[in-house]
Amino acid sequence: MHFIKKSIILLLTSFVTTTLCAQTNIYYSDIDLFWKTFDRLHTVNDSAQQIQLIQTMYLDKGTKGLKELAHIRNWTPQKFQKSIFAHPDFWASVRPNTLKVKETRAGIEKLIAAYKKLYPSFKIPAIYFTIGYLGTGGTTTETEVLIGTEIGAADSTTNSMGLNPLLQGIFKDSKGILHVVAHELTHTQHKGGDMEDRVHSNLLGYCIAEGSCDFIAELLLQYPLKTPYIRYGKEHEKEIWQKFKQEMYGTELKDWLYNGVDLGYFVGYAICKSYYEHATDKAKAIDYIINLDNEQIAELDKFLAASRYMQ
């Protein structure tokens, strides 16, 4: 009996420890911290005092992830103050959505479990849900997913009047924040993290890096992605490919990526999907897609040829 009790205690201890370890990778505290600061700002009228409060109550007290994203994106308290008071209807309408994000832990842990099954070498990143001032939906390092929750949680019900049309389109077509997380998880497995701020590749490399994230997100979520660029891409695939082929060895991104239309995401997604579908060993295919060095031009050419895309 003593042995049985001891075994049960050990099992329970192991379970609790494992659960806590899994939970410590996901951080939501910046959401409440932002709204606490937001409410405090509306009790004072002096703009200089408001700016100081944003710095001391939010930016200084935030998580490691908040500080990291603030550094990467050059966030300033002045820009926060300007956005908060310039778009009151947006902030009021997006607030409930950001608070609901704290209910996504089970969904995220399911994604991580699916990723480990798909790719056993998956390195679990820390995931931080921060709030910015409509400047980024998020980015990654090799060890962190950094989400801009005010963009990631916004949807078609969010009041976007007066905002950039690009943001309005993103909100209208939102597929939920789990899709954002599923996409960003693969960036953390890429060498160097997110490709967006790097310069040592060509258009093809950038598109494969982004498209691989969408392709693997589709496998993790277990349903076809129906983003506007994927829908449009499938309807106009041949003409898109003819144009892309003429530009893929250049370094100009603006017509293909990070512009709201984002057809480069579709091209990269389609190439990765074609490679996977033609591969006989699916596990090796996933490993190759994730670990492809998108800054090595010869490797990109080899991958494209092996994908047999549009052949």
mmCIF file of C-alpha atoms in Angstrom:
data_model
loop_
_atom_site.group_PDB
_atom_site.id
_atom_site.type_symbol
_atom_site.label_atom_id
_atom_site.label_comp_id
_atom_site.label_asym_id
_atom_site.label_seq_id
_atom_site.Cartn_x
_atom_site.Cartn_y
_atom_site.Cartn_z
ATOM 1 C CA MET A 1 0.000 0.000 0.000
ATOM 2 C CA HIS A 2 2.836 2.390 0.872
ATOM 3 C CA PHE A 3 4.430 1.708 -2.530
ATOM 4 C CA ILE A 4 1.110 2.394 -4.314
ATOM 5 C CA LYS A 5 0.610 5.681 -2.450
ATOM 6 C CA LYS A 6 4.165 6.731 -3.208
ATOM 7 C CA SER A 7 3.689 5.908 -6.894
ATOM 8 C CA ILE A 8 0.465 7.923 -7.050
ATOM 9 C CA ILE A 9 2.165 10.908 -5.410
ATOM 10 C CA LEU A 10 5.049 10.717 -7.878
ATOM 11 C CA LEU A 11 2.643 10.536 -10.810
ATOM 12 C CA LEU A 12 0.625 13.504 -9.554
ATOM 13 C CA THR A 13 3.787 15.503 -8.907
ATOM 14 C CA SER A 14 5.032 14.733 -12.395
ATOM 15 C CA PHE A 15 1.671 15.726 -13.895
ATOM 16 C CA VAL A 16 1.504 19.015 -12.007
ATOM 17 C CA THR A 17 5.125 19.846 -12.825
ATOM 18 C CA THR A 18 4.624 19.076 -16.509
ATOM 19 C CA THR A 19 1.432 21.136 -16.620
ATOM 20 C CA LEU A 20 3.046 24.107 -14.928
ATOM 21 C CA CYS A 21 6.062 23.950 -17.221
ATOM 22 C CA ALA A 22 3.777 23.972 -20.249
ATOM 23 C CA GLN A 23 1.768 26.876 -18.868
ATOM 24 C CA THR A 24 4.766 29.061 -18.057
ATOM 25 C CA ASN A 25 5.505 29.388 -21.791
ATOM 26 C CA ILE A 26 2.376 31.470 -22.485
ATOM 27 C CA TYR A 27 2.139 34.983 -21.053
ATOM 28 C CA TYR A 28 -1.034 37.086 -21.039
ATOM 29 C CA SER A 29 -0.251 39.565 -18.258
ATOM 30 C CA ASP A 30 0.582 42.444 -20.610
ATOM 31 C CA ILE A 31 -3.057 42.545 -21.720
ATOM 32 C CA ASP A 32 -4.385 43.395 -18.255
ATOM 33 C CA LEU A 33 -1.431 45.701 -17.649
ATOM 34 C CA PHE A 34 -2.241 47.657 -20.800
ATOM 35 C CA TRP A 35 -5.897 48.133 -19.915
ATOM 36 C CA LYS A 36 -5.032 49.137 -16.356
ATOM 37 C CA THR A 37 -2.752 51.789 -17.843
ATOM 38 C CA PHE A 38 -5.389 52.736 -20.424
ATOM 39 C CA ASP A 39 -7.989 53.372 -17.714
ATOM 40 C CA ARG A 40 -5.525 55.391 -15.653
ATOM 41 C CA LEU A 41 -4.725 57.606 -18.643
ATOM 42 C CA HIS A 42 -8.342 58.660 -18.869
ATOM 43 C CA THR A 43 -8.243 60.084 -15.347
ATOM 44 C CA VAL A 44 -5.645 62.719 -16.248
ATOM 45 C CA ASN A 45 -5.721 65.481 -18.847
ATOM 46 C CA ASP A 46 -2.079 66.445 -19.106
ATOM 47 C CA SER A 47 -0.462 64.761 -22.137
ATOM 48 C CA ALA A 48 3.009 64.787 -20.588
ATOM 49 C CA GLN A 49 1.666 62.974 -17.539
ATOM 50 C CA GLN A 50 -0.138 60.487 -19.788
ATOM 51 C CA ILE A 51 3.101 59.731 -21.632
ATOM 52 C CA GLN A 52 4.923 59.236 -18.347
ATOM 53 C CA LEU A 53 2.213 56.855 -17.115
ATOM 54 C CA ILE A 54 2.495 54.727 -20.270
ATOM 55 C CA GLN A 55 6.223 54.437 -19.697
ATOM 56 C CA THR A 56 6.134 53.702 -15.971
ATOM 57 C CA MET A 57 2.917 51.675 -15.706
ATOM 58 C CA TYR A 58 3.144 49.660 -18.921
ATOM 59 C CA LEU A 59 6.438 49.649 -20.788
ATOM 60 C CA ASP A 60 8.620 49.495 -17.669
ATOM 61 C CA LYS A 61 6.488 46.879 -15.896
ATOM 62 C CA GLY A 62 5.707 44.620 -18.844
ATOM 63 C CA THR A 63 6.986 41.144 -19.542
ATOM 64 C CA LYS A 64 10.291 40.303 -21.160
ATOM 65 C CA GLY A 65 8.338 39.783 -24.377
ATOM 66 C CA LEU A 66 6.798 43.250 -24.233
ATOM 67 C CA LYS A 67 10.205 44.820 -23.722
ATOM 68 C CA GLU A 68 11.616 42.736 -26.581
ATOM 69 C CA LEU A 69 8.873 43.772 -28.997
ATOM 70 C CA ALA A 70 9.098 47.403 -27.900
ATOM 71 C CA HIS A 71 12.812 47.301 -28.696
ATOM 72 C CA ILE A 72 12.386 45.558 -32.056
ATOM 73 C CA ARG A 73 9.606 47.906 -33.210
ATOM 74 C CA ASN A 74 10.947 51.062 -31.548
ATOM 75 C CA TRP A 75 7.804 51.626 -29.486
ATOM 76 C CA THR A 76 7.595 54.927 -27.649
ATOM 77 C CA PRO A 77 5.120 56.125 -25.008
ATOM 78 C CA GLN A 78 4.411 59.156 -27.195
ATOM 79 C CA LYS A 79 3.130 56.951 -30.016
ATOM 80 C CA PHE A 80 0.971 54.964 -27.609
ATOM 81 C CA GLN A 81 -0.562 58.158 -26.261
ATOM 82 C CA LYS A 82 -1.286 59.441 -29.763
ATOM 83 C CA SER A 83 -2.974 56.202 -30.883
ATOM 84 C CA ILE A 84 -5.049 55.756 -27.743
ATOM 85 C CA PHE A 85 -6.599 59.202 -27.969
ATOM 86 C CA ALA A 86 -6.841 59.340 -31.769
ATOM 87 C CA HIS A 87 -8.904 56.141 -32.088
ATOM 88 C CA PRO A 88 -11.200 55.846 -29.047
ATOM 89 C CA ASP A 89 -13.872 53.836 -30.878
ATOM 90 C CA PHE A 90 -11.340 51.254 -32.009
ATOM 91 C CA TRP A 91 -9.907 50.764 -28.540
ATOM 92 C CA ALA A 92 -13.347 50.495 -26.946
ATOM 93 C CA SER A 93 -14.487 47.876 -29.457
ATOM 94 C CA VAL A 94 -11.323 45.747 -29.460
ATOM 95 C CA ARG A 95 -11.022 45.575 -25.675
ATOM 96 C CA PRO A 96 -13.386 42.593 -25.152
ATOM 97 C CA ASN A 97 -11.612 40.649 -27.896
ATOM 98 C CA THR A 98 -8.212 41.160 -26.305
ATOM 99 C CA LEU A 99 -9.514 39.979 -22.939
ATOM 100 C CA LYS A 100 -10.906 36.802 -24.520
ATOM 101 C CA VAL A 101 -7.424 35.965 -25.772
ATOM 102 C CA LYS A 102 -6.633 34.808 -22.246
ATOM 103 C CA GLU A 103 -8.969 31.869 -22.915
ATOM 104 C CA THR A 104 -6.781 30.500 -25.732
ATOM 105 C CA ARG A 105 -4.291 28.555 -23.613
ATOM 106 C CA ALA A 106 -5.869 25.154 -24.322
ATOM 107 C CA GLY A 107 -5.989 25.882 -28.044
ATOM 108 C CA ILE A 108 -2.347 26.960 -28.100
ATOM 109 C CA GLU A 109 -1.214 23.927 -26.128
ATOM 110 C CA LYS A 110 -3.094 21.763 -28.636
ATOM 111 C CA LEU A 111 -1.181 23.471 -31.461
ATOM 112 C CA ILE A 112 2.122 22.861 -29.687
ATOM 113 C CA ALA A 113 1.277 19.193 -29.117
ATOM 114 C CA ALA A 114 0.364 18.841 -32.792
ATOM 115 C CA TYR A 115 3.631 20.490 -33.795
ATOM 116 C CA LYS A 116 5.665 18.121 -31.616
ATOM 117 C CA LYS A 117 3.921 15.197 -33.278
ATOM 118 C CA LEU A 118 4.482 16.612 -36.757
ATOM 119 C CA TYR A 119 8.075 17.672 -36.092
ATOM 120 C CA PRO A 120 9.670 15.971 -33.054
ATOM 121 C CA SER A 121 12.572 18.459 -33.032
ATOM 122 C CA PHE A 122 10.142 21.330 -32.375
ATOM 123 C CA LYS A 123 11.550 23.742 -29.790
ATOM 124 C CA ILE A 124 8.735 25.214 -27.716
ATOM 125 C CA PRO A 125 8.978 29.020 -27.730
ATOM 126 C CA ALA A 126 7.749 31.422 -25.102
ATOM 127 C CA ILE A 127 4.558 33.104 -26.349
ATOM 128 C CA TYR A 128 3.809 36.670 -25.280
ATOM 129 C CA PHE A 129 0.522 38.439 -25.912
ATOM 130 C CA THR A 130 1.314 42.134 -25.777
ATOM 131 C CA ILE A 131 -0.624 45.209 -26.874
ATOM 132 C CA GLY A 132 0.959 47.815 -29.105
ATOM 133 C CA TYR A 133 -0.431 50.793 -30.990
ATOM 134 C CA LEU A 134 -1.534 49.229 -34.285
ATOM 135 C CA GLY A 135 1.987 48.943 -35.640
ATOM 136 C CA THR A 136 2.494 45.178 -35.746
ATOM 137 C CA GLY A 137 0.508 41.982 -35.490
ATOM 138 C CA GLY A 138 3.621 40.360 -34.133
ATOM 139 C CA THR A 139 7.028 38.958 -34.891
ATOM 140 C CA THR A 140 9.340 36.253 -33.590
ATOM 141 C CA THR A 141 12.836 35.509 -32.461
ATOM 142 C CA GLU A 142 14.203 31.959 -32.442
ATOM 143 C CA THR A 143 12.823 31.479 -28.920
ATOM 144 C CA GLU A 144 9.803 33.796 -28.666
ATOM 145 C CA VAL A 145 6.494 34.530 -30.343
ATOM 146 C CA LEU A 146 5.613 38.189 -29.770
ATOM 147 C CA ILE A 147 1.983 38.988 -30.609
ATOM 148 C CA GLY A 148 0.447 42.431 -31.073
ATOM 149 C CA THR A 149 -2.901 41.443 -29.584
ATOM 150 C CA GLU A 150 -4.788 44.593 -30.579
ATOM 151 C CA ILE A 151 -4.313 43.508 -34.212
ATOM 152 C CA GLY A 152 -4.353 39.739 -33.749
ATOM 153 C CA ALA A 153 -7.609 39.778 -31.766
ATOM 154 C CA ALA A 154 -9.433 42.348 -33.903
ATOM 155 C CA ASP A 155 -12.061 41.038 -36.310
ATOM 156 C CA SER A 156 -14.964 42.116 -38.499
ATOM 157 C CA THR A 157 -16.892 43.352 -35.439
ATOM 158 C CA THR A 158 -14.100 45.759 -34.464
ATOM 159 C CA ASN A 159 -14.693 49.447 -35.187
ATOM 160 C CA SER A 160 -11.925 50.314 -37.648
ATOM 161 C CA MET A 161 -13.270 53.642 -38.910
ATOM 162 C CA GLY A 162 -10.398 56.044 -39.535
ATOM 163 C CA LEU A 163 -7.724 53.355 -39.476
ATOM 164 C CA ASN A 164 -5.356 52.441 -42.282
ATOM 165 C CA PRO A 165 -7.265 50.534 -45.026
ATOM 166 C CA LEU A 166 -4.670 47.761 -44.711
ATOM 167 C CA LEU A 167 -5.706 47.211 -41.087
ATOM 168 C CA GLN A 168 -9.373 47.392 -42.007
ATOM 169 C CA GLY A 169 -8.840 44.574 -44.492
ATOM 170 C CA ILE A 170 -6.919 42.489 -41.965
ATOM 171 C CA PHE A 171 -9.690 42.846 -39.389
ATOM 172 C CA LYS A 172 -12.427 42.053 -41.888
ATOM 173 C CA ASP A 173 -10.734 38.828 -42.984
ATOM 174 C CA SER A 174 -9.420 37.750 -39.565
ATOM 175 C CA LYS A 175 -9.315 33.994 -39.019
ATOM 176 C CA GLY A 176 -8.720 34.304 -35.289
ATOM 177 C CA ILE A 177 -5.640 34.632 -33.157
ATOM 178 C CA LEU A 178 -4.902 30.885 -33.151
ATOM 179 C CA HIS A 179 -4.185 31.184 -36.867
ATOM 180 C CA VAL A 180 -1.703 33.964 -36.070
ATOM 181 C CA VAL A 181 0.004 31.812 -33.439
ATOM 182 C CA ALA A 182 0.067 28.753 -35.724
ATOM 183 C CA HIS A 183 1.792 30.815 -38.427
ATOM 184 C CA GLU A 184 4.313 32.405 -36.080
ATOM 185 C CA LEU A 185 5.310 29.112 -34.438
ATOM 186 C CA THR A 186 7.146 28.039 -37.581
ATOM 187 C CA HIS A 187 9.112 31.285 -37.717
ATOM 188 C CA THR A 188 10.588 30.372 -34.324
ATOM 189 C CA GLN A 189 11.913 27.145 -35.833
ATOM 190 C CA HIS A 190 13.506 28.969 -38.774
ATOM 191 C CA LYS A 191 17.159 29.895 -38.575
ATOM 192 C CA GLY A 192 17.232 33.465 -37.257
ATOM 193 C CA GLY A 193 13.495 33.675 -36.575
ATOM 194 C CA ASP A 194 11.253 35.992 -38.605
ATOM 195 C CA MET A 195 12.564 36.862 -42.082
ATOM 196 C CA GLU A 196 10.767 40.214 -42.250
ATOM 197 C CA ASP A 197 13.670 42.330 -41.021
ATOM 198 C CA ARG A 198 16.472 40.434 -42.759
ATOM 199 C CA VAL A 199 18.067 41.299 -46.084
ATOM 200 C CA HIS A 200 20.257 38.390 -47.199
ATOM 201 C CA SER A 201 17.799 36.636 -49.477
ATOM 202 C CA ASN A 202 15.788 37.182 -52.624
ATOM 203 C CA LEU A 203 12.053 37.395 -53.190
ATOM 204 C CA LEU A 204 11.793 33.626 -53.563
ATOM 205 C CA GLY A 205 13.463 33.083 -50.184
ATOM 206 C CA TYR A 206 11.195 35.513 -48.370
ATOM 207 C CA CYS A 207 8.087 33.997 -49.930
ATOM 208 C CA ILE A 208 9.091 30.432 -49.079
ATOM 209 C CA ALA A 209 9.833 31.490 -45.487
ATOM 210 C CA GLU A 210 6.401 33.085 -45.092
ATOM 211 C CA GLY A 211 4.560 30.480 -47.135
ATOM 212 C CA SER A 212 6.035 27.602 -45.159
ATOM 213 C CA CYS A 213 4.475 29.097 -42.028
ATOM 214 C CA ASP A 214 1.039 29.131 -43.651
ATOM 215 C CA PHE A 215 1.429 25.620 -45.032
ATOM 216 C CA ILE A 216 2.441 24.150 -41.681
ATOM 217 C CA ALA A 217 -0.266 26.183 -39.917
ATOM 218 C CA GLU A 218 -2.762 24.431 -42.174
ATOM 219 C CA LEU A 219 -1.447 21.042 -41.056
ATOM 220 C CA LEU A 220 -1.578 22.075 -37.397
ATOM 221 C CA LEU A 221 -5.077 23.543 -37.564
ATOM 222 C CA GLN A 222 -6.308 20.608 -39.662
ATOM 223 C CA TYR A 223 -8.431 22.688 -41.991
ATOM 224 C CA PRO A 224 -7.678 24.489 -45.271
ATOM 225 C CA LEU A 225 -6.615 28.096 -44.889
ATOM 226 C CA LYS A 226 -8.967 30.469 -46.680
ATOM 227 C CA THR A 227 -7.163 33.761 -46.376
ATOM 228 C CA PRO A 228 -7.927 36.282 -49.134
ATOM 229 C CA TYR A 229 -4.513 35.795 -50.740
ATOM 230 C CA ILE A 230 -4.878 32.006 -50.805
ATOM 231 C CA ARG A 231 -8.385 32.211 -52.264
ATOM 232 C CA TYR A 232 -7.286 34.695 -54.911
ATOM 233 C CA GLY A 233 -4.063 32.802 -55.555
ATOM 234 C CA LYS A 234 -5.855 29.557 -56.314
ATOM 235 C CA GLU A 235 -8.182 31.350 -58.724
ATOM 236 C CA HIS A 236 -5.337 33.096 -60.605
ATOM 237 C CA GLU A 237 -2.455 30.702 -60.014
ATOM 238 C CA LYS A 238 -1.000 30.558 -63.527
ATOM 239 C CA GLU A 239 -0.914 34.294 -64.115
ATOM 240 C CA ILE A 240 0.529 34.930 -60.644
ATOM 241 C CA TRP A 241 3.262 32.372 -61.239
ATOM 242 C CA GLN A 242 4.168 33.833 -64.638
ATOM 243 C CA LYS A 243 4.672 37.252 -63.067
ATOM 244 C CA PHE A 244 6.448 35.886 -59.996
ATOM 245 C CA LYS A 245 8.961 33.905 -62.073
ATOM 246 C CA GLN A 246 10.148 37.128 -63.659
ATOM 247 C CA GLU A 247 10.838 38.764 -60.286
ATOM 248 C CA MET A 248 11.737 35.951 -57.874
ATOM 249 C CA TYR A 249 15.513 36.393 -58.071
ATOM 250 C CA GLY A 250 15.309 40.085 -57.283
ATOM 251 C CA THR A 251 15.149 41.674 -53.851
ATOM 252 C CA GLU A 252 12.122 43.939 -54.291
ATOM 253 C CA LEU A 253 9.342 42.770 -51.976
ATOM 254 C CA LYS A 254 6.738 45.524 -52.039
ATOM 255 C CA ASP A 255 4.530 44.020 -54.764
ATOM 256 C CA TRP A 256 4.427 40.622 -53.069
ATOM 257 C CA LEU A 257 4.828 40.854 -49.293
ATOM 258 C CA TYR A 258 3.791 42.984 -46.314
ATOM 259 C CA ASN A 259 1.466 45.108 -48.447
ATOM 260 C CA GLY A 260 -1.983 43.798 -47.536
ATOM 261 C CA VAL A 261 -2.393 41.820 -50.754
ATOM 262 C CA ASP A 262 0.455 39.459 -49.817
ATOM 263 C CA LEU A 263 0.355 37.187 -52.858
ATOM 264 C CA GLY A 264 3.933 36.188 -52.058
ATOM 265 C CA TYR A 265 2.554 34.299 -49.066
ATOM 266 C CA PHE A 266 0.408 32.300 -51.458
ATOM 267 C CA VAL A 267 3.301 31.530 -53.810
ATOM 268 C CA GLY A 268 5.486 30.294 -50.946
ATOM 269 C CA TYR A 269 2.593 28.310 -49.489
ATOM 270 C CA ALA A 270 1.865 26.677 -52.847
ATOM 271 C CA ILE A 271 5.529 25.746 -53.418
ATOM 272 C CA CYS A 272 5.820 24.165 -49.950
ATOM 273 C CA LYS A 273 2.531 22.318 -50.350
ATOM 274 C CA SER A 274 3.612 20.956 -53.738
ATOM 275 C CA TYR A 275 6.937 19.795 -52.286
ATOM 276 C CA TYR A 276 5.160 18.025 -49.426
ATOM 277 C CA GLU A 277 2.581 16.378 -51.669
ATOM 278 C CA HIS A 278 5.271 15.012 -53.996
ATOM 279 C CA ALA A 279 7.469 13.733 -51.152
ATOM 280 C CA THR A 280 7.343 10.044 -50.321
ATOM 281 C CA ASP A 281 8.679 10.591 -46.792
ATOM 282 C CA LYS A 282 6.399 13.226 -45.267
ATOM 283 C CA ALA A 283 8.375 13.528 -42.015
ATOM 284 C CA LYS A 284 11.580 14.287 -43.914
ATOM 285 C CA ALA A 285 9.672 16.752 -46.079
ATOM 286 C CA ILE A 286 8.514 18.708 -43.020
ATOM 287 C CA ASP A 287 12.054 18.709 -41.633
ATOM 288 C CA TYR A 288 13.412 20.001 -44.942
ATOM 289 C CA ILE A 289 10.787 22.735 -45.264
ATOM 290 C CA ILE A 290 11.413 24.007 -41.730
ATOM 291 C CA ASN A 291 15.205 23.869 -41.893
ATOM 292 C CA LEU A 292 15.644 25.173 -45.422
ATOM 293 C CA ASP A 293 18.196 27.991 -45.329
ATOM 294 C CA ASN A 294 16.277 30.756 -47.041
ATOM 295 C CA GLU A 295 19.424 32.846 -47.400
ATOM 296 C CA GLN A 296 21.209 30.248 -49.548
ATOM 297 C CA ILE A 297 20.156 30.899 -53.140
ATOM 298 C CA ALA A 298 21.361 27.513 -54.428
ATOM 299 C CA GLU A 299 19.285 25.735 -51.770
ATOM 300 C CA LEU A 300 16.218 27.734 -52.746
ATOM 301 C CA ASP A 301 16.639 26.734 -56.391
ATOM 302 C CA LYS A 302 17.054 23.095 -55.390
ATOM 303 C CA PHE A 303 13.918 23.218 -53.245
ATOM 304 C CA LEU A 304 11.862 24.886 -55.969
ATOM 305 C CA ALA A 305 12.925 22.275 -58.518
ATOM 306 C CA ALA A 306 12.172 19.427 -56.104
ATOM 307 C CA SER A 307 8.713 20.853 -55.399
ATOM 308 C CA ARG A 308 7.743 20.393 -59.056
ATOM 309 C CA TYR A 309 5.470 23.383 -58.590
ATOM 310 C CA MET A 310 3.649 24.422 -61.767
ATOM 311 C CA GLN A 311 5.437 21.761 -63.819
#
